[in-house]
XYZ file of C-alpha atoms in Angstrom:
755
model
C 286.199 24.630 221.624
C 289.909 24.952 221.328
C 291.849 22.114 219.125
C 293.598 20.573 222.262
C 290.400 19.785 223.898
C 288.833 18.490 220.557
C 292.023 16.319 220.059
C 291.543 14.826 223.698
C 287.988 13.813 222.965
C 288.542 12.271 219.545
C 291.327 9.970 220.819
C 289.473 7.481 222.829
C 287.157 7.250 220.089
C 289.714 6.367 217.819
C 291.367 3.495 220.036
C 287.598 2.018 220.828
C 286.421 -1.414 219.927
C 284.671 -1.400 216.380
C 281.001 -1.274 216.918
C 278.754 -4.455 216.120
C 277.056 -4.601 212.709
C 273.283 -3.927 212.910
C 271.058 -6.859 213.302
C 268.200 -7.126 210.742
C 264.671 -6.539 211.892
C 262.566 -9.968 212.414
C 260.366 -10.714 209.224
C 256.815 -9.298 210.095
C 254.274 -12.273 209.842
C 252.192 -11.949 207.024
C 248.325 -12.042 207.870
C 245.749 -12.842 205.223
C 243.418 -10.256 204.376
C 239.563 -10.777 206.110
C 238.048 -10.955 202.497
C 239.932 -13.831 200.676
C 240.266 -15.643 204.083
C 236.275 -15.693 204.545
C 235.808 -16.943 200.695
C 238.566 -19.789 201.578
C 236.483 -20.626 204.965
C 232.909 -20.592 203.871
C 233.208 -21.275 200.300
C 231.891 -18.994 197.470
C 228.296 -19.960 197.394
C 227.837 -19.799 201.469
C 229.614 -16.490 201.573
C 227.536 -15.191 198.804
C 224.332 -15.983 200.861
C 225.774 -14.564 204.049
C 226.511 -11.414 202.071
C 223.051 -11.419 200.314
C 221.693 -11.577 204.141
C 223.522 -8.566 205.281
C 225.771 -10.644 207.605
C 228.878 -9.653 205.879
C 229.480 -6.217 203.819
C 231.848 -6.936 201.109
C 233.317 -4.844 198.388
C 235.343 -6.011 195.391
C 234.793 -9.138 193.574
C 235.015 -13.009 193.965
C 238.714 -13.841 194.890
C 239.482 -10.163 195.941
C 236.533 -9.408 198.233
C 237.172 -6.568 200.999
C 235.635 -6.913 204.130
C 234.087 -3.681 205.423
C 231.403 -4.415 208.157
C 230.123 -7.670 209.864
C 227.131 -8.056 211.923
C 228.726 -10.068 214.652
C 225.540 -10.379 216.660
C 223.742 -12.390 213.862
C 227.054 -14.360 213.185
C 227.356 -15.267 216.758
C 223.778 -16.267 217.107
C 223.977 -18.596 214.073
C 227.179 -20.157 215.438
C 225.184 -20.963 218.785
C 222.513 -22.644 216.715
C 224.710 -24.865 214.345
C 223.380 -28.255 215.901
C 219.630 -27.019 215.696
C 220.541 -26.433 211.691
C 222.032 -29.641 211.734
C 218.638 -31.310 213.036
C 216.238 -29.627 210.739
C 216.564 -31.410 207.537
C 216.348 -34.879 209.020
C 213.270 -33.959 210.955
C 211.828 -32.633 207.462
C 212.252 -35.999 205.980
C 210.589 -37.747 208.674
C 207.499 -35.433 208.430
C 207.178 -36.003 204.735
C 207.412 -39.538 205.372
C 204.434 -39.483 207.935
C 206.765 -40.215 210.952
C 207.231 -38.798 214.406
C 209.977 -35.937 214.499
C 211.031 -36.809 218.000
C 210.511 -39.609 220.933
C 209.357 -36.696 223.340
C 210.129 -33.501 224.771
C 211.260 -30.139 222.609
C 212.220 -30.410 219.366
C 216.096 -29.985 218.739
C 215.706 -27.418 215.792
C 213.145 -25.160 217.367
C 216.254 -22.572 218.511
C 216.393 -21.659 214.980
C 212.929 -19.835 215.045
C 214.555 -17.245 217.433
C 216.777 -15.944 214.658
C 215.294 -12.865 212.662
C 213.542 -13.655 208.979
C 216.077 -11.236 207.706
C 219.014 -13.477 208.091
C 219.627 -16.987 206.987
C 216.601 -18.306 208.458
C 214.339 -16.738 206.047
C 210.603 -16.251 206.039
C 209.771 -19.590 204.414
C 211.898 -21.415 206.909
C 210.095 -19.759 209.577
C 206.817 -20.923 207.980
C 208.216 -24.279 207.933
C 209.288 -24.539 211.768
C 205.767 -23.259 212.753
C 204.398 -26.099 210.789
C 206.719 -28.582 212.207
C 206.173 -27.547 215.561
C 202.456 -28.131 215.111
C 202.840 -31.194 213.468
C 204.734 -32.637 216.708
C 202.061 -31.330 219.130
C 199.596 -33.133 217.298
C 201.252 -36.342 216.967
C 202.344 -36.161 220.448
C 198.736 -35.641 221.756
C 197.727 -38.679 219.476
C 200.287 -41.057 220.507
C 200.748 -40.557 224.080
C 199.076 -42.959 226.553
C 195.860 -41.209 227.775
C 194.637 -41.177 231.321
C 191.934 -43.982 230.801
C 193.170 -47.623 231.749
C 191.663 -48.998 228.456
C 193.320 -46.240 226.155
C 196.295 -47.341 224.167
C 198.967 -45.182 222.389
C 198.598 -45.193 218.607
C 201.839 -46.641 216.770
C 201.350 -44.278 214.068
C 198.277 -41.777 213.591
C 198.080 -42.383 209.772
C 195.101 -43.651 207.718
C 192.159 -41.811 206.417
C 190.461 -39.191 208.713
C 186.557 -38.722 208.373
C 187.031 -35.600 206.769
C 188.486 -37.461 203.615
C 185.514 -39.519 203.644
C 182.366 -38.342 201.709
C 180.226 -38.139 204.867
C 182.975 -36.121 206.494
C 183.422 -33.696 203.682
C 179.711 -32.838 203.655
C 179.632 -32.356 207.504
C 182.811 -29.955 207.123
C 181.230 -28.140 204.411
C 178.152 -27.383 206.588
C 179.723 -26.657 209.750
C 183.262 -25.898 209.090
C 184.412 -28.704 211.434
C 187.721 -29.531 209.937
C 189.007 -26.147 210.812
C 187.498 -26.330 214.288
C 190.141 -25.965 217.111
C 188.328 -28.132 219.563
C 186.001 -31.095 219.349
C 183.573 -30.601 222.191
C 180.794 -28.247 220.360
C 181.167 -30.773 217.404
C 179.763 -33.826 219.300
C 176.132 -32.963 218.978
C 175.881 -31.590 215.451
C 178.004 -34.717 214.092
C 175.468 -37.007 215.828
C 172.461 -34.922 214.390
C 173.687 -34.732 211.003
C 175.786 -37.821 210.273
C 175.138 -40.580 213.034
C 171.021 -39.952 213.404
C 169.974 -37.761 210.964
C 167.615 -38.153 207.908
C 170.919 -38.547 205.968
C 172.663 -41.068 208.207
C 175.439 -42.798 206.746
C 176.271 -46.381 207.838
C 179.930 -46.246 206.534
C 180.148 -43.112 209.345
C 178.854 -45.303 212.097
C 181.277 -48.050 211.166
C 184.101 -45.770 211.255
C 183.205 -44.310 214.780
C 182.653 -47.734 216.293
C 185.549 -49.352 214.993
C 188.149 -46.460 215.866
C 186.703 -46.267 219.303
C 187.389 -50.125 219.679
C 190.883 -49.907 218.565
C 191.633 -46.913 220.216
C 189.850 -47.402 223.767
C 188.773 -51.076 223.582
C 185.457 -50.078 224.095
C 182.419 -51.450 222.337
C 179.643 -48.364 221.719
C 177.586 -50.164 219.210
C 174.675 -50.798 221.366
C 175.035 -47.411 223.072
C 174.835 -45.825 219.429
C 172.002 -47.864 218.483
C 169.961 -47.120 221.378
C 170.686 -43.213 221.177
C 169.896 -43.185 217.453
C 166.545 -44.838 218.119
C 165.794 -42.162 220.915
C 167.153 -39.368 218.471
C 169.015 -38.146 221.185
C 172.807 -38.594 222.096
C 173.221 -39.823 226.003
C 175.893 -38.247 227.854
C 178.177 -41.246 227.539
C 177.971 -41.109 223.693
C 178.842 -37.583 223.790
C 181.988 -38.415 225.754
C 183.095 -41.089 223.177
C 182.102 -38.691 220.097
C 184.255 -35.853 221.767
C 187.437 -38.118 221.937
C 186.868 -39.627 218.546
C 186.334 -36.155 216.995
C 189.485 -34.869 218.766
C 191.595 -37.698 217.291
C 190.169 -37.228 213.644
C 191.031 -33.547 213.934
C 194.593 -34.128 214.838
C 194.829 -36.745 212.010
C 193.219 -34.397 209.542
C 195.709 -31.612 211.003
C 198.811 -33.871 210.253
C 197.727 -34.697 206.767
C 197.184 -31.025 206.216
C 200.393 -29.938 207.635
C 201.993 -32.443 205.283
C 200.239 -30.964 202.070
C 201.204 -27.553 203.170
C 204.827 -27.980 203.712
C 204.912 -29.591 200.099
C 203.177 -26.560 198.704
C 205.785 -24.257 200.606
C 208.829 -26.437 198.966
C 207.070 -25.860 195.411
C 206.086 -22.172 195.600
C 208.979 -20.633 197.695
C 212.817 -20.713 198.030
C 212.763 -23.051 200.694
C 214.909 -25.765 199.203
C 217.738 -22.929 198.453
C 217.137 -21.621 201.689
C 217.930 -25.046 203.585
C 221.003 -25.458 201.313
C 222.590 -22.134 202.428
C 221.743 -22.787 206.143
C 223.319 -26.346 205.880
C 226.469 -24.895 204.399
C 226.930 -21.869 206.674
C 226.189 -23.933 209.792
C 228.569 -26.853 208.705
C 231.379 -24.125 208.530
C 231.023 -22.575 211.975
C 230.151 -26.017 213.401
C 233.523 -27.474 212.007
C 235.531 -24.394 213.192
C 234.194 -23.191 216.718
C 237.310 -20.436 216.532
C 236.155 -19.003 213.168
C 234.584 -15.853 214.687
C 237.479 -15.395 217.039
C 240.156 -15.738 214.029
C 237.991 -13.438 212.284
C 238.193 -10.560 214.504
C 241.669 -10.841 214.985
C 242.059 -10.466 211.184
C 239.841 -7.492 210.987
C 241.747 -5.661 213.718
C 245.218 -6.317 212.137
C 244.184 -5.174 208.699
C 245.990 -2.248 207.321
C 245.041 -0.513 204.194
C 247.573 -1.014 201.341
C 248.907 2.221 199.713
C 246.857 3.632 197.169
C 244.836 6.748 196.065
C 243.802 8.976 198.951
C 240.042 9.618 199.525
C 238.805 12.696 201.089
C 234.970 13.117 202.174
C 233.079 16.153 202.345
C 230.858 14.542 205.067
C 227.225 13.502 204.836
C 224.152 15.702 204.628
C 220.314 14.776 205.317
C 218.102 16.854 203.234
C 215.853 18.710 205.460
C 211.965 18.045 205.293
C 210.176 21.087 203.212
C 206.662 19.988 204.645
C 205.750 19.956 208.273
C 209.198 20.418 209.519
C 209.837 16.822 210.061
C 210.452 13.279 208.488
C 207.541 10.689 208.832
C 206.690 7.536 207.957
C 205.792 7.255 204.058
C 208.262 10.208 203.279
C 211.192 10.019 200.786
C 214.464 10.724 202.592
C 217.735 11.629 200.719
C 221.179 11.547 202.177
C 223.904 12.891 200.028
C 227.658 13.371 200.074
C 230.779 14.138 198.362
C 234.426 13.047 198.018
C 237.704 13.647 196.173
C 240.275 11.512 194.700
C 243.942 12.256 194.813
C 247.265 10.515 194.287
C 246.731 8.965 191.031
C 249.128 9.314 188.167
C 247.868 11.812 185.564
C 245.189 10.524 183.441
C 244.818 7.309 185.156
C 241.406 6.171 186.870
C 240.659 3.957 189.404
C 237.240 1.806 190.192
C 235.770 2.916 193.445
C 232.766 1.290 195.398
C 230.225 3.350 196.976
C 228.087 1.415 199.599
C 225.125 2.545 201.441
C 222.976 0.782 204.224
C 220.777 1.382 206.858
C 221.936 0.227 210.632
C 218.695 -1.035 212.433
C 218.819 -2.930 215.923
C 217.766 -5.750 213.963
C 220.607 -5.888 211.610
C 221.821 -4.371 208.206
C 219.186 -3.510 205.805
C 218.850 -1.994 202.308
C 222.475 -2.641 201.252
C 223.263 -1.106 198.011
C 226.759 -1.121 196.226
C 227.721 0.876 193.072
C 231.057 0.480 191.353
C 232.250 3.319 189.464
C 235.509 4.854 187.893
C 237.116 8.096 189.241
C 240.132 10.105 188.401
C 242.213 12.716 190.274
C 239.620 15.599 191.603
C 236.221 15.788 192.703
C 233.811 16.376 194.292
C 232.133 13.055 193.279
C 228.428 13.217 194.520
C 226.969 10.072 196.167
C 223.233 10.086 197.015
C 220.613 7.790 198.491
C 216.972 8.024 198.935
C 214.933 5.879 201.028
C 211.132 5.742 201.623
C 210.474 5.617 205.164
C 208.583 2.350 205.936
C 208.024 2.954 209.611
C 208.545 5.574 212.404
C 211.912 4.254 213.767
C 214.939 6.294 213.366
C 218.160 4.638 212.012
C 221.966 5.263 211.046
C 222.608 5.734 207.185
C 226.215 4.250 206.665
C 228.151 5.096 203.889
C 231.471 3.160 202.719
C 233.339 4.272 199.852
C 236.843 2.521 198.943
C 239.076 1.676 196.151
C 241.079 -1.695 195.887
C 243.934 0.086 197.862
C 244.239 3.210 199.909
C 241.916 4.613 202.646
C 238.353 3.853 203.311
C 235.487 6.632 203.772
C 233.127 5.280 206.608
C 230.894 7.599 207.569
C 227.250 7.451 209.092
C 224.373 10.052 209.773
C 221.738 9.698 211.976
C 217.987 9.954 210.435
C 215.216 11.060 212.908
C 211.704 9.863 212.141
C 208.859 11.481 213.920
C 205.811 9.452 215.041
C 202.768 11.592 214.141
C 201.779 9.704 210.996
C 202.284 6.304 212.940
C 200.043 7.781 215.604
C 197.432 8.842 212.991
C 197.561 5.053 211.928
C 197.019 4.067 215.275
C 193.888 6.311 215.659
C 192.595 4.601 212.289
C 193.207 1.243 213.719
C 191.580 2.167 216.724
C 188.205 3.160 214.877
C 188.504 0.085 212.799
C 188.628 -1.803 215.998
C 185.272 -0.274 217.145
C 183.800 -1.028 213.685
C 184.913 -4.760 213.675
C 183.523 -4.971 217.037
C 180.212 -3.708 215.827
C 180.389 -0.515 218.095
C 179.331 1.076 214.555
C 178.190 4.806 215.828
C 181.338 4.952 217.787
C 183.634 3.979 215.170
C 181.487 6.697 212.786
C 182.584 9.445 215.482
C 186.073 8.093 215.612
C 186.698 8.131 212.090
C 185.244 11.720 211.663
C 187.551 12.739 214.476
C 190.649 11.562 212.726
C 189.488 13.116 209.425
C 189.409 16.566 210.866
C 192.994 16.076 212.546
C 194.494 15.114 209.332
C 193.055 17.515 206.916
C 195.604 20.131 207.177
C 198.490 17.574 206.731
C 196.703 16.007 203.847
C 197.082 19.121 201.854
C 200.770 18.659 202.147
C 201.546 14.878 202.281
C 200.822 12.163 200.005
C 200.473 9.795 202.727
C 198.240 11.929 204.813
C 195.792 12.329 201.622
C 195.447 8.748 201.169
C 195.162 8.067 204.910
C 192.351 10.768 204.720
C 190.772 9.224 201.760
C 190.776 5.532 203.424
C 189.424 7.113 206.550
C 186.381 8.846 204.575
C 185.548 5.355 202.811
C 185.337 3.544 205.999
C 183.401 6.133 207.819
C 181.101 5.636 204.982
C 180.937 2.134 205.447
C 180.328 2.325 209.107
C 177.310 4.625 208.434
C 175.942 1.990 205.819
C 176.691 -0.997 208.600
C 174.930 0.903 211.198
C 171.707 1.289 209.100
C 172.061 -2.701 208.081
C 172.422 -3.153 211.706
C 169.292 -1.596 212.835
C 167.358 -3.454 209.733
C 168.709 -6.665 211.486
C 167.853 -5.866 214.945
C 164.212 -5.245 213.623
C 164.151 -8.409 211.699
C 165.367 -10.622 214.705
C 162.000 -10.802 216.434
C 160.304 -12.250 213.358
C 163.122 -14.608 212.754
C 163.014 -15.795 216.152
C 159.091 -16.532 215.966
C 159.658 -19.041 213.268
C 161.480 -21.323 215.500
C 158.688 -21.204 218.151
C 156.155 -23.970 218.824
C 153.457 -21.101 219.415
C 153.790 -20.300 215.824
C 154.556 -23.792 214.480
C 155.704 -22.734 211.141
C 159.386 -23.707 210.811
C 160.107 -21.693 207.611
C 163.696 -20.827 207.116
C 163.058 -18.000 204.582
C 163.079 -15.051 207.243
C 165.925 -16.332 209.204
C 168.088 -16.870 205.946
C 167.424 -13.320 205.071
C 168.475 -12.124 208.598
C 171.607 -14.555 208.278
C 172.601 -12.754 204.883
C 172.302 -9.471 206.346
C 174.271 -10.375 209.564
C 177.095 -11.913 207.172
C 177.394 -8.341 205.449
C 178.063 -6.837 208.903
C 181.717 -6.751 210.437
C 183.146 -9.618 212.306
C 182.373 -8.129 215.751
C 178.460 -8.483 214.962
C 178.902 -12.210 214.762
C 177.012 -12.304 218.164
C 173.873 -12.084 215.984
C 174.941 -14.380 213.554
C 175.707 -17.068 215.951
C 172.353 -16.691 217.412
C 170.537 -16.758 213.860
C 172.606 -19.840 213.062
C 171.384 -21.504 216.250
C 167.917 -20.437 215.530
C 168.299 -22.003 212.050
C 169.379 -25.161 213.361
C 166.413 -25.405 215.729
C 163.940 -24.486 212.771
C 165.607 -27.153 210.698
C 165.846 -29.896 212.932
C 161.978 -29.213 214.031
C 160.930 -29.345 210.661
C 163.158 -32.322 209.936
C 161.697 -34.092 212.863
C 157.937 -33.010 211.557
C 159.040 -34.553 208.336
C 160.292 -37.678 209.584
C 157.429 -38.152 211.749
C 154.867 -37.897 208.995
C 156.770 -40.161 206.989
C 156.851 -42.684 209.766
C 152.942 -42.041 210.076
C 152.722 -42.509 206.627
C 154.575 -45.931 206.467
C 152.925 -47.203 209.754
C 149.123 -46.389 208.141
C 150.191 -48.376 204.906
C 151.404 -51.276 207.161
C 148.181 -51.133 209.261
C 146.270 -51.429 206.073
C 147.981 -54.276 205.022
C 147.029 -55.763 208.390
C 150.739 -56.021 209.622
C 149.836 -54.654 212.980
C 153.172 -55.227 214.806
C 155.082 -53.219 211.866
C 152.330 -50.611 212.216
C 152.826 -50.169 215.748
C 156.652 -50.261 215.688
C 156.491 -47.469 212.806
C 154.136 -45.323 215.100
C 156.646 -45.695 217.918
C 159.394 -44.537 215.962
C 157.616 -41.223 214.735
C 156.430 -40.486 218.218
C 159.878 -41.246 219.760
C 161.150 -38.277 217.456
C 158.622 -36.050 218.725
C 159.145 -37.005 222.362
C 162.730 -36.041 221.838
C 161.777 -32.820 220.348
C 158.579 -31.659 222.244
C 158.556 -28.426 220.187
C 158.058 -30.152 216.927
C 154.610 -31.675 218.360
C 152.534 -28.564 217.572
C 149.692 -27.589 215.050
C 149.199 -30.344 212.375
C 151.979 -32.509 213.727
C 150.300 -32.441 217.179
C 147.085 -33.482 215.865
C 148.574 -36.394 213.971
C 150.581 -37.245 216.662
C 147.362 -37.675 218.832
C 145.605 -39.695 216.162
C 148.970 -42.028 215.780
C 148.866 -42.601 219.602
C 145.069 -43.782 219.383
C 146.341 -45.783 216.201
C 149.272 -47.497 217.821
C 146.849 -48.334 220.656
C 144.362 -49.918 218.202
C 147.084 -51.768 216.275
C 148.096 -53.233 219.520
C 144.599 -54.243 220.340
C 144.075 -55.767 216.774
C 147.154 -57.728 217.309
C 145.946 -59.262 220.792
C 142.499 -59.712 219.061
C 144.381 -61.892 216.657
C 146.283 -63.938 219.335
C 142.913 -64.684 220.976
C 141.115 -65.687 217.968
C 144.060 -68.016 217.256
C 143.675 -69.372 220.716
C 139.908 -69.516 220.562
C 140.121 -71.556 217.273
C 142.347 -74.092 218.758
C 140.090 -74.511 221.930
C 137.165 -74.736 219.168
C 138.948 -77.576 217.390
C 139.738 -79.333 220.764
C 135.962 -79.498 221.731
C 134.402 -83.233 220.916
C 130.807 -82.167 220.340
C 129.499 -80.008 217.835
C 127.450 -77.950 220.212
C 130.386 -77.356 222.535
C 132.361 -76.291 219.276
C 129.443 -73.829 218.193
C 129.132 -72.442 221.563
C 132.846 -71.223 221.127
C 132.609 -70.272 217.547
C 129.562 -68.155 217.740
C 131.160 -65.733 219.869
C 134.114 -65.415 217.642
C 132.196 -64.813 214.540
C 130.289 -62.174 216.193
C 133.478 -60.386 217.507
C 135.226 -60.586 214.189
C 132.286 -59.022 212.486
C 132.175 -56.117 214.944
C 135.658 -55.054 214.328
C 136.257 -51.866 212.057
C 138.695 -53.826 209.888
C 137.044 -57.289 209.723
C 139.080 -58.108 206.601
C 142.195 -58.202 208.384
C 140.852 -61.140 209.859
C 139.736 -63.111 206.904
C 141.706 -66.162 207.471
C 140.391 -66.739 210.987
C 136.708 -65.808 209.995
C 137.231 -68.627 207.144
C 138.538 -71.148 209.462
C 135.823 -70.199 212.144
C 133.004 -70.652 209.487
C 134.145 -73.876 208.303
C 134.386 -75.382 211.742
C 130.897 -73.864 212.492
C 129.520 -75.426 209.091
C 130.868 -78.647 210.015
C 129.565 -78.656 213.629
C 126.085 -77.516 212.310
C 126.023 -80.354 209.895
C 127.075 -82.778 212.749
C 124.004 -81.711 214.526
C 121.539 -82.999 211.844
C 123.038 -86.453 210.685
C 120.301 -88.766 209.578
C 121.270 -91.266 212.254
C 120.706 -88.754 215.237
C 117.266 -87.691 213.555
C 116.268 -91.482 213.100
C 117.240 -92.182 216.683
C 114.565 -89.428 217.612
C 111.827 -90.405 215.257
C 111.948 -94.138 215.248
C 113.127 -96.837 212.918
C 110.438 -96.877 210.510
C 111.135 -96.119 206.659
C 109.027 -92.768 206.624
C 110.940 -91.258 209.693
C 114.138 -92.306 207.849
C 113.085 -90.334 204.738
C 111.766 -87.222 206.774
C 115.442 -87.112 208.452
C 117.022 -87.096 205.251
C 114.949 -84.647 203.801
C 115.317 -82.160 206.890
C 119.385 -82.676 206.682
C 119.636 -81.850 203.035
C 117.279 -78.600 203.511
C 119.629 -77.425 206.368
C 122.682 -78.012 204.061
C 121.100 -76.128 201.316
C 120.443 -73.225 203.913
C 123.759 -73.125 205.184
C 125.300 -72.827 201.797
C 122.935 -69.921 200.924
C 124.052 -68.063 204.089
C 127.966 -68.402 203.335
C 127.248 -67.403 199.654
C 125.587 -64.354 201.303
C 128.446 -63.478 203.592
C 130.897 -64.089 200.876
C 129.306 -61.455 198.631
C 128.747 -58.992 201.532
C 132.374 -59.264 202.378
C 133.667 -58.424 198.678
C 131.341 -55.479 198.939
C 132.873 -54.389 202.259
C 136.385 -54.945 201.393
C 138.559 -51.764 200.990
C 139.603 -50.602 197.667
C 143.340 -50.800 198.607
C 143.070 -54.418 199.297
C 142.265 -56.512 196.064
C 139.331 -58.820 196.473
C 139.700 -62.337 196.187
C 138.215 -64.087 193.105
C 134.364 -64.840 193.760
C 133.490 -68.605 194.317
C 131.494 -70.345 191.653
C 128.030 -69.816 191.728
C 126.207 -72.539 193.462
C 123.003 -74.135 191.998
C 119.914 -72.567 193.179
C 118.342 -74.210 195.948
C 114.657 -75.428 195.969
C 112.295 -72.798 196.927
C 110.827 -73.439 200.049
C 107.301 -73.325 200.860
C 107.665 -70.824 203.842
C 110.844 -69.012 203.220
C 112.482 -67.417 205.849
C 113.462 -63.609 204.936
C 117.167 -62.718 205.674
C 117.644 -59.434 207.218
C 118.435 -56.739 204.630
C 122.055 -55.908 204.095
C 123.663 -53.090 202.614
C 125.201 -53.677 199.399
C 127.025 -50.544 199.109
C 130.789 -50.075 200.667
C 131.021 -48.238 203.745
C 132.250 -44.346 203.467
C 135.942 -44.019 204.175
C 136.577 -43.314 208.027
C 137.925 -40.141 209.292
C 140.374 -42.047 211.624
C 140.760 -45.672 212.367
C 140.362 -44.911 216.127
C 136.774 -43.086 215.985
C 135.048 -46.244 214.744
C 136.497 -48.594 217.353
C 134.385 -49.907 219.847
């Protein structure tokens, strides 16, 4: 370009307006770092809990935290349930006080159960939530108004349940009733063992009657007494027992849940877990926009100038056995990095964090702080033992207080062969538990052959092989025991049959012991044996009760208490009528004799009433001859009865009346009227009357002596009367018929000698 042209171009520039001064750039809005902001928002303790639960991955130290990763899904799920977290502790206080958790409907805190146990809702809290839900179900079932018109809702299902009483503890010990899920199968055993059995408890009956009266306004006392006398519960009483036992099971469950919750607080970290949840939920509830603000801070965060970290990448150690990683293997992931940009001789603190990223969140977080200088390579390594067959990402985060961040991940694939082998073992276990012992033995043997090669290479397969062999041997042993049990079943069953009539528990108890040693699936034998044992026990007990009632009735019969004897035999026979199979063998023969004895006792009772009536009629007679006409047959009947000593009072009364009537027949005035009025006739009449009285006294003395000799040994004889003066020997004495002076032999049965 020539000088003229250059001058022309420069002239306008020289005369132009001066340029405006440059304006300063707007000051950048200073945004806080996510780490310190989180600590200020949640507080040190809550942030530490969230970090410990894997929701926030932090590096650094308190006051200078660096947020590296956030489990946004877990944080949002917790934020959506802050109201449920607020309701949890007040409901827990109501449970401890024995109160209702809610009036009706679902519980407000139950959405917390949807959170995973690896987060803030820990395993102890999940156990607490399940217990509180069960408590609410039992309470609701107890307090709601039932369908029956007379039923009333209980204001508070508190108080002592039957399983806290002595009879309830014994019943639960023998039947496991306190752990039953429903009351229907318990009604008949409870009646047999507690209300109507040999060891029946009046307090148990009173508890049942009182509870039914208060709960359903029903009086079941008469129904209960009738069924107890019959020895068999009616369908009506069964219904009341099912309702009563159902309520008692729920009341017992409420008390048991309160006890378990108390133990959960004492033995676990439940109290501290609740405090951590309460604090974190309060922060999220107080600031609904907290998650959005945190996301903005994370996106805007930029690393501060500092040393430069350079990674060589992550390396997954290749499997050396069987060519794949499997459950139970130890897997190592390693890497290396370099540090640059530090002044010579200076070192910086670097934090190396590794973790597993799974669909359920961050797991196995581990952080290590080390001092690094310029250079490298610095090796990082992490070894995991694979606890399942799910593949995962291993995340590695390396950073200093300033500078860039190394954030890398590598996938760790896990093969499923070992998991499949465990599944085949579980399948064989199911066969063994289901009592298919031969099939289980075959499955164990097949699995042993499949994993034999792998067992030579990997320890988990070797351990699996040893477990499989042990269980196959157990299956063989159980199969032999099952065959022996099947042979013993017919013999044990025969002990419950009335044809054999030997209700002995030894063989059935031996069979029960064998069945208990078998897997749970063989319980079909155990339940049948227990049923046979109950039958044998009941029939043996019925026979014992009948024999006791028969002995008591016979004792009352010997004591001449005919009514009590008849009632005793009736009770004993009612027990056999309720259980006809117990009426066999010797018991059947005793029952036949008891039936005859009860008829005889009833007949004796009627004879006693008839004798009393005849004595009253004899006393009402006005003439001696009329009185004797009634007394002579009565005395003859008493003498013909097999147990005349039982009618001693009636006989004495009749003899007294007969003696008086006989004396009245030979009064001197009557004889004088027949013989005339001279003195010789009067003397003869006096002599005849005196002689007749002497003969009557002799006859009375002989009868008394005979009664004493014939009286049974069990009855103490009355003191003999004073010996009367020997009467004058008549000229022509009348010889009395010879009578036996020895007691009659013991009779075989009372019915055999009855006319």
